[in-house]
Amino acid sequence: MRVRGAAVAAVVALPFLLGAASGTPGVGADPVLRFADPDIVESSGLVVVDGLVVTVNDSGDSGRVFAVDPATGDTVGVTSWSPDPVDVEALAPAGPGHVWVADTGDNRHVRDSVEVLRVPVGRGDRSVEPASYELRYPDGPHDAEALVRHPLTGRLFVISKGVFSGRVYAAPLRLRADRPNALVAVGEAPGMVTDATFLPAGGGVVVRTYTSAHLAAYPSWEPVSSWDLPDQDQGEGLALDGRDLLISTEGARSEVLRVLLPAEARATDRQSAAWTALRWVAAARGTPL
């Protein structure tokens, strides 16, 4: 959804509700690539899969995702499917060679249910019939532009986009294709969330708005800190690339930027049970992390 001008600036300047810590200073950014494909005009979702940067256009496009070579900015593969989605807004990792596509946009709050699709991606063009799963909120329709997948359990979470605040909804661990899957509210989120990503150990989640990033601990979803992001015209994409973040914006030939994760984000992620277990294993082997 396009929202511009002073109203946006006022809204996204509000702190993360429920007691977020004051924002840390904004971090610098390095250009990674510029999308060369004229068909990529509204990059909304972003994810890194097998060394490729994968993106999807905002609402109004046909069912397709683009795999982009980060060295050149050229599209090296397009995966297409039909029928056309209602309003695709986000991507999430779905294992090697695949992404989750979130058809979760609902600006007018009229959809009885939304949908996620597991789509193969990579080099080369292909048409597919992806597995699709219907999701239903427990409290009526919501607009949502963020989908995240826990790196260890694989559970999906949808984060709604509210003006002053949003909510986090958990999908069932095992999705059913033959009936609607009931979402469960599990946490709160900032207002105007446009994308999100889990951190590598699964102990933290970074969500972005048009102008800032917010760190939440997992599984509590309690806010930890926030910081400014580099200026972008319509910042809607966020992805994890190794130990860094990639951010993207809508617009023709738009640029993808790399930003460093603050130390506090890495520290929060390492508090996860999974990371603690990894450290015990590494220490037993004589190679502490």
PDB file of N, CA and C in Angstrom, residues 161-207:
ATOM      1  N   LYS A 161      -0.294  -4.864   9.494  1.00  0.00           N
ATOM      2  CA  LYS A 161       0.140  -3.485   9.300  1.00  0.00           C
ATOM      3  C   LYS A 161      -0.965  -2.551   9.772  1.00  0.00           C
ATOM      4  N   GLY A 162      -0.845  -2.090  11.011  1.00  0.00           N
ATOM      5  CA  GLY A 162      -1.772  -1.107  11.543  1.00  0.00           C
ATOM      6  C   GLY A 162      -1.127   0.266  11.563  1.00  0.00           C
ATOM      7  N   VAL A 163      -1.920   1.302  11.671  1.00  0.00           N
ATOM      8  CA  VAL A 163      -1.388   2.660  11.654  1.00  0.00           C
ATOM      9  C   VAL A 163      -0.539   2.934  12.889  1.00  0.00           C
ATOM     10  N   PHE A 164      -1.059   2.595  14.062  1.00  0.00           N
ATOM     11  CA  PHE A 164      -0.340   2.872  15.301  1.00  0.00           C
ATOM     12  C   PHE A 164       0.328   1.634  15.882  1.00  0.00           C
ATOM     13  N   SER A 165      -0.171   0.463  15.566  1.00  0.00           N
ATOM     14  CA  SER A 165       0.426  -0.780  16.032  1.00  0.00           C
ATOM     15  C   SER A 165      -0.089  -1.915  15.175  1.00  0.00           C
ATOM     16  N   GLY A 166       0.617  -3.033  15.217  1.00  0.00           N
ATOM     17  CA  GLY A 166       0.198  -4.231  14.514  1.00  0.00           C
ATOM     18  C   GLY A 166       0.187  -5.409  15.470  1.00  0.00           C
ATOM     19  N   ARG A 167      -0.170  -6.577  14.944  1.00  0.00           N
ATOM     20  CA  ARG A 167      -0.179  -7.787  15.758  1.00  0.00           C
ATOM     21  C   ARG A 167       0.558  -8.887  15.016  1.00  0.00           C
ATOM     22  N   VAL A 168       1.086  -9.814  15.799  1.00  0.00           N
ATOM     23  CA  VAL A 168       1.780 -10.984  15.264  1.00  0.00           C
ATOM     24  C   VAL A 168       0.863 -12.187  15.398  1.00  0.00           C
ATOM     25  N   TYR A 169       0.687 -12.913  14.308  1.00  0.00           N
ATOM     26  CA  TYR A 169      -0.183 -14.086  14.294  1.00  0.00           C
ATOM     27  C   TYR A 169       0.624 -15.311  13.889  1.00  0.00           C
ATOM     28  N   ALA A 170       0.515 -16.376  14.668  1.00  0.00           N
ATOM     29  CA  ALA A 170       1.212 -17.627  14.385  1.00  0.00           C
ATOM     30  C   ALA A 170       0.316 -18.560  13.588  1.00  0.00           C
ATOM     31  N   ALA A 171       0.895 -19.153  12.557  1.00  0.00           N
ATOM     32  CA  ALA A 171       0.199 -20.190  11.801  1.00  0.00           C
ATOM     33  C   ALA A 171       0.448 -21.540  12.467  1.00  0.00           C
ATOM     34  N   PRO A 172      -0.385 -22.535  12.201  1.00  0.00           N
ATOM     35  CA  PRO A 172      -0.109 -23.874  12.723  1.00  0.00           C
ATOM     36  C   PRO A 172       1.255 -24.376  12.243  1.00  0.00           C
ATOM     37  N   LEU A 173       1.902 -25.177  13.072  1.00  0.00           N
ATOM     38  CA  LEU A 173       3.212 -25.698  12.694  1.00  0.00           C
ATOM     39  C   LEU A 173       3.111 -26.546  11.433  1.00  0.00           C
ATOM     40  N   ARG A 174       2.042 -27.291  11.315  1.00  0.00           N
ATOM     41  CA  ARG A 174       1.792 -28.090  10.110  1.00  0.00           C
ATOM     42  C   ARG A 174       0.578 -27.507   9.391  1.00  0.00           C
ATOM     43  N   LEU A 175       0.808 -26.956   8.227  1.00  0.00           N
ATOM     44  CA  LEU A 175      -0.275 -26.353   7.463  1.00  0.00           C
ATOM     45  C   LEU A 175      -1.069 -27.415   6.725  1.00  0.00           C
ATOM     46  N   ARG A 176      -2.372 -27.194   6.618  1.00  0.00           N
ATOM     47  CA  ARG A 176      -3.260 -28.082   5.874  1.00  0.00           C
ATOM     48  C   ARG A 176      -3.712 -27.393   4.599  1.00  0.00           C
ATOM     49  N   ALA A 177      -3.628 -28.100   3.475  1.00  0.00           N
ATOM     50  CA  ALA A 177      -4.044 -27.543   2.191  1.00  0.00           C
ATOM     51  C   ALA A 177      -5.527 -27.752   1.930  1.00  0.00           C
ATOM     52  N   ASP A 178      -6.173 -28.606   2.716  1.00  0.00           N
ATOM     53  CA  ASP A 178      -7.566 -28.974   2.437  1.00  0.00           C
ATOM     54  C   ASP A 178      -8.582 -28.190   3.244  1.00  0.00           C
ATOM     55  N   ARG A 179      -8.127 -27.239   4.083  1.00  0.00           N
ATOM     56  CA  ARG A 179      -9.063 -26.464   4.876  1.00  0.00           C
ATOM     57  C   ARG A 179      -8.349 -25.208   5.380  1.00  0.00           C
ATOM     58  N   PRO A 180      -9.091 -24.187   5.829  1.00  0.00           N
ATOM     59  CA  PRO A 180      -8.442 -22.983   6.351  1.00  0.00           C
ATOM     60  C   PRO A 180      -7.601 -23.302   7.589  1.00  0.00           C
ATOM     61  N   ASN A 181      -6.465 -22.626   7.698  1.00  0.00           N
ATOM     62  CA  ASN A 181      -5.581 -22.774   8.837  1.00  0.00           C
ATOM     63  C   ASN A 181      -5.796 -21.588   9.771  1.00  0.00           C
ATOM     64  N   ALA A 182      -6.132 -21.864  11.027  1.00  0.00           N
ATOM     65  CA  ALA A 182      -6.444 -20.810  11.979  1.00  0.00           C
ATOM     66  C   ALA A 182      -5.172 -20.154  12.504  1.00  0.00           C
ATOM     67  N   LEU A 183      -5.097 -18.827  12.368  1.00  0.00           N
ATOM     68  CA  LEU A 183      -4.012 -18.058  12.948  1.00  0.00           C
ATOM     69  C   LEU A 183      -4.329 -17.738  14.403  1.00  0.00           C
ATOM     70  N   VAL A 184      -3.270 -17.587  15.221  1.00  0.00           N
ATOM     71  CA  VAL A 184      -3.423 -17.275  16.636  1.00  0.00           C
ATOM     72  C   VAL A 184      -2.575 -16.046  16.947  1.00  0.00           C
ATOM     73  N   ALA A 185      -3.156 -15.040  17.595  1.00  0.00           N
ATOM     74  CA  ALA A 185      -2.411 -13.845  17.977  1.00  0.00           C
ATOM     75  C   ALA A 185      -1.426 -14.193  19.093  1.00  0.00           C
ATOM     76  N   VAL A 186      -0.144 -13.812  18.899  1.00  0.00           N
ATOM     77  CA  VAL A 186       0.892 -14.176  19.870  1.00  0.00           C
ATOM     78  C   VAL A 186       1.716 -12.988  20.339  1.00  0.00           C
ATOM     79  N   GLY A 187       1.544 -11.810  19.747  1.00  0.00           N
ATOM     80  CA  GLY A 187       2.362 -10.683  20.154  1.00  0.00           C
ATOM     81  C   GLY A 187       1.940  -9.397  19.481  1.00  0.00           C
ATOM     82  N   GLU A 188       2.585  -8.316  19.909  1.00  0.00           N
ATOM     83  CA  GLU A 188       2.330  -6.999  19.349  1.00  0.00           C
ATOM     84  C   GLU A 188       3.491  -6.581  18.449  1.00  0.00           C
ATOM     85  N   ALA A 189       3.232  -5.628  17.568  1.00  0.00           N
ATOM     86  CA  ALA A 189       4.237  -5.127  16.631  1.00  0.00           C
ATOM     87  C   ALA A 189       4.093  -3.616  16.515  1.00  0.00           C
ATOM     88  N   PRO A 190       5.116  -2.941  15.985  1.00  0.00           N
ATOM     89  CA  PRO A 190       4.996  -1.486  15.764  1.00  0.00           C
ATOM     90  C   PRO A 190       3.935  -1.178  14.709  1.00  0.00           C
ATOM     91  N   GLY A 191       3.638   0.087  14.546  1.00  0.00           N
ATOM     92  CA  GLY A 191       2.758   0.503  13.471  1.00  0.00           C
ATOM     93  C   GLY A 191       3.483   0.545  12.147  1.00  0.00           C
ATOM     94  N   MET A 192       2.749   0.349  11.075  1.00  0.00           N
ATOM     95  CA  MET A 192       3.234   0.509   9.705  1.00  0.00           C
ATOM     96  C   MET A 192       4.378  -0.441   9.337  1.00  0.00           C
ATOM     97  N   VAL A 193       4.288  -1.699   9.776  1.00  0.00           N
ATOM     98  CA  VAL A 193       5.314  -2.692   9.439  1.00  0.00           C
ATOM     99  C   VAL A 193       5.181  -3.075   7.967  1.00  0.00           C
ATOM    100  N   THR A 194       6.286  -3.004   7.229  1.00  0.00           N
ATOM    101  CA  THR A 194       6.275  -3.336   5.805  1.00  0.00           C
ATOM    102  C   THR A 194       7.045  -4.611   5.480  1.00  0.00           C
ATOM    103  N   ASP A 195       7.854  -5.132   6.398  1.00  0.00           N
ATOM    104  CA  ASP A 195       8.541  -6.403   6.181  1.00  0.00           C
ATOM    105  C   ASP A 195       9.227  -6.810   7.480  1.00  0.00           C
ATOM    106  N   ALA A 196       9.743  -8.039   7.526  1.00  0.00           N
ATOM    107  CA  ALA A 196      10.386  -8.544   8.731  1.00  0.00           C
ATOM    108  C   ALA A 196      11.239  -9.749   8.384  1.00  0.00           C
ATOM    109  N   THR A 197      12.147 -10.101   9.313  1.00  0.00           N
ATOM    110  CA  THR A 197      12.963 -11.294   9.142  1.00  0.00           C
ATOM    111  C   THR A 197      13.402 -11.812  10.496  1.00  0.00           C
ATOM    112  N   PHE A 198      13.455 -13.135  10.638  1.00  0.00           N
ATOM    113  CA  PHE A 198      14.075 -13.733  11.806  1.00  0.00           C
ATOM    114  C   PHE A 198      15.586 -13.597  11.700  1.00  0.00           C
ATOM    115  N   LEU A 199      16.259 -13.536  12.848  1.00  0.00           N
ATOM    116  CA  LEU A 199      17.709 -13.575  12.902  1.00  0.00           C
ATOM    117  C   LEU A 199      18.173 -15.032  12.866  1.00  0.00           C
ATOM    118  N   PRO A 200      19.462 -15.290  12.586  1.00  0.00           N
ATOM    119  CA  PRO A 200      19.913 -16.651  12.252  1.00  0.00           C
ATOM    120  C   PRO A 200      19.603 -17.711  13.301  1.00  0.00           C
ATOM    121  N   ALA A 201      19.745 -17.385  14.598  1.00  0.00           N
ATOM    122  CA  ALA A 201      19.527 -18.385  15.635  1.00  0.00           C
ATOM    123  C   ALA A 201      18.076 -18.504  16.059  1.00  0.00           C
ATOM    124  N   GLY A 202      17.204 -17.655  15.519  1.00  0.00           N
ATOM    125  CA  GLY A 202      15.793 -17.721  15.847  1.00  0.00           C
ATOM    126  C   GLY A 202      15.413 -17.085  17.161  1.00  0.00           C
ATOM    127  N   GLY A 203      16.350 -16.324  17.775  1.00  0.00           N
ATOM    128  CA  GLY A 203      16.055 -15.699  19.050  1.00  0.00           C
ATOM    129  C   GLY A 203      15.605 -14.262  18.949  1.00  0.00           C
ATOM    130  N   GLY A 204      15.567 -13.722  17.751  1.00  0.00           N
ATOM    131  CA  GLY A 204      15.158 -12.341  17.561  1.00  0.00           C
ATOM    132  C   GLY A 204      14.541 -12.135  16.199  1.00  0.00           C
ATOM    133  N   VAL A 205      13.733 -11.105  16.089  1.00  0.00           N
ATOM    134  CA  VAL A 205      13.072 -10.746  14.838  1.00  0.00           C
ATOM    135  C   VAL A 205      13.288  -9.260  14.604  1.00  0.00           C
ATOM    136  N   VAL A 206      13.662  -8.896  13.384  1.00  0.00           N
ATOM    137  CA  VAL A 206      13.752  -7.490  12.997  1.00  0.00           C
ATOM    138  C   VAL A 206      12.569  -7.185  12.092  1.00  0.00           C
ATOM    139  N   VAL A 207      11.788  -6.167  12.464  1.00  0.00           N
ATOM    140  CA  VAL A 207      10.705  -5.696  11.605  1.00  0.00           C
ATOM    141  C   VAL A 207      11.043  -4.284  11.156  1.00  0.00           C
TER     142      VAL A 207
END
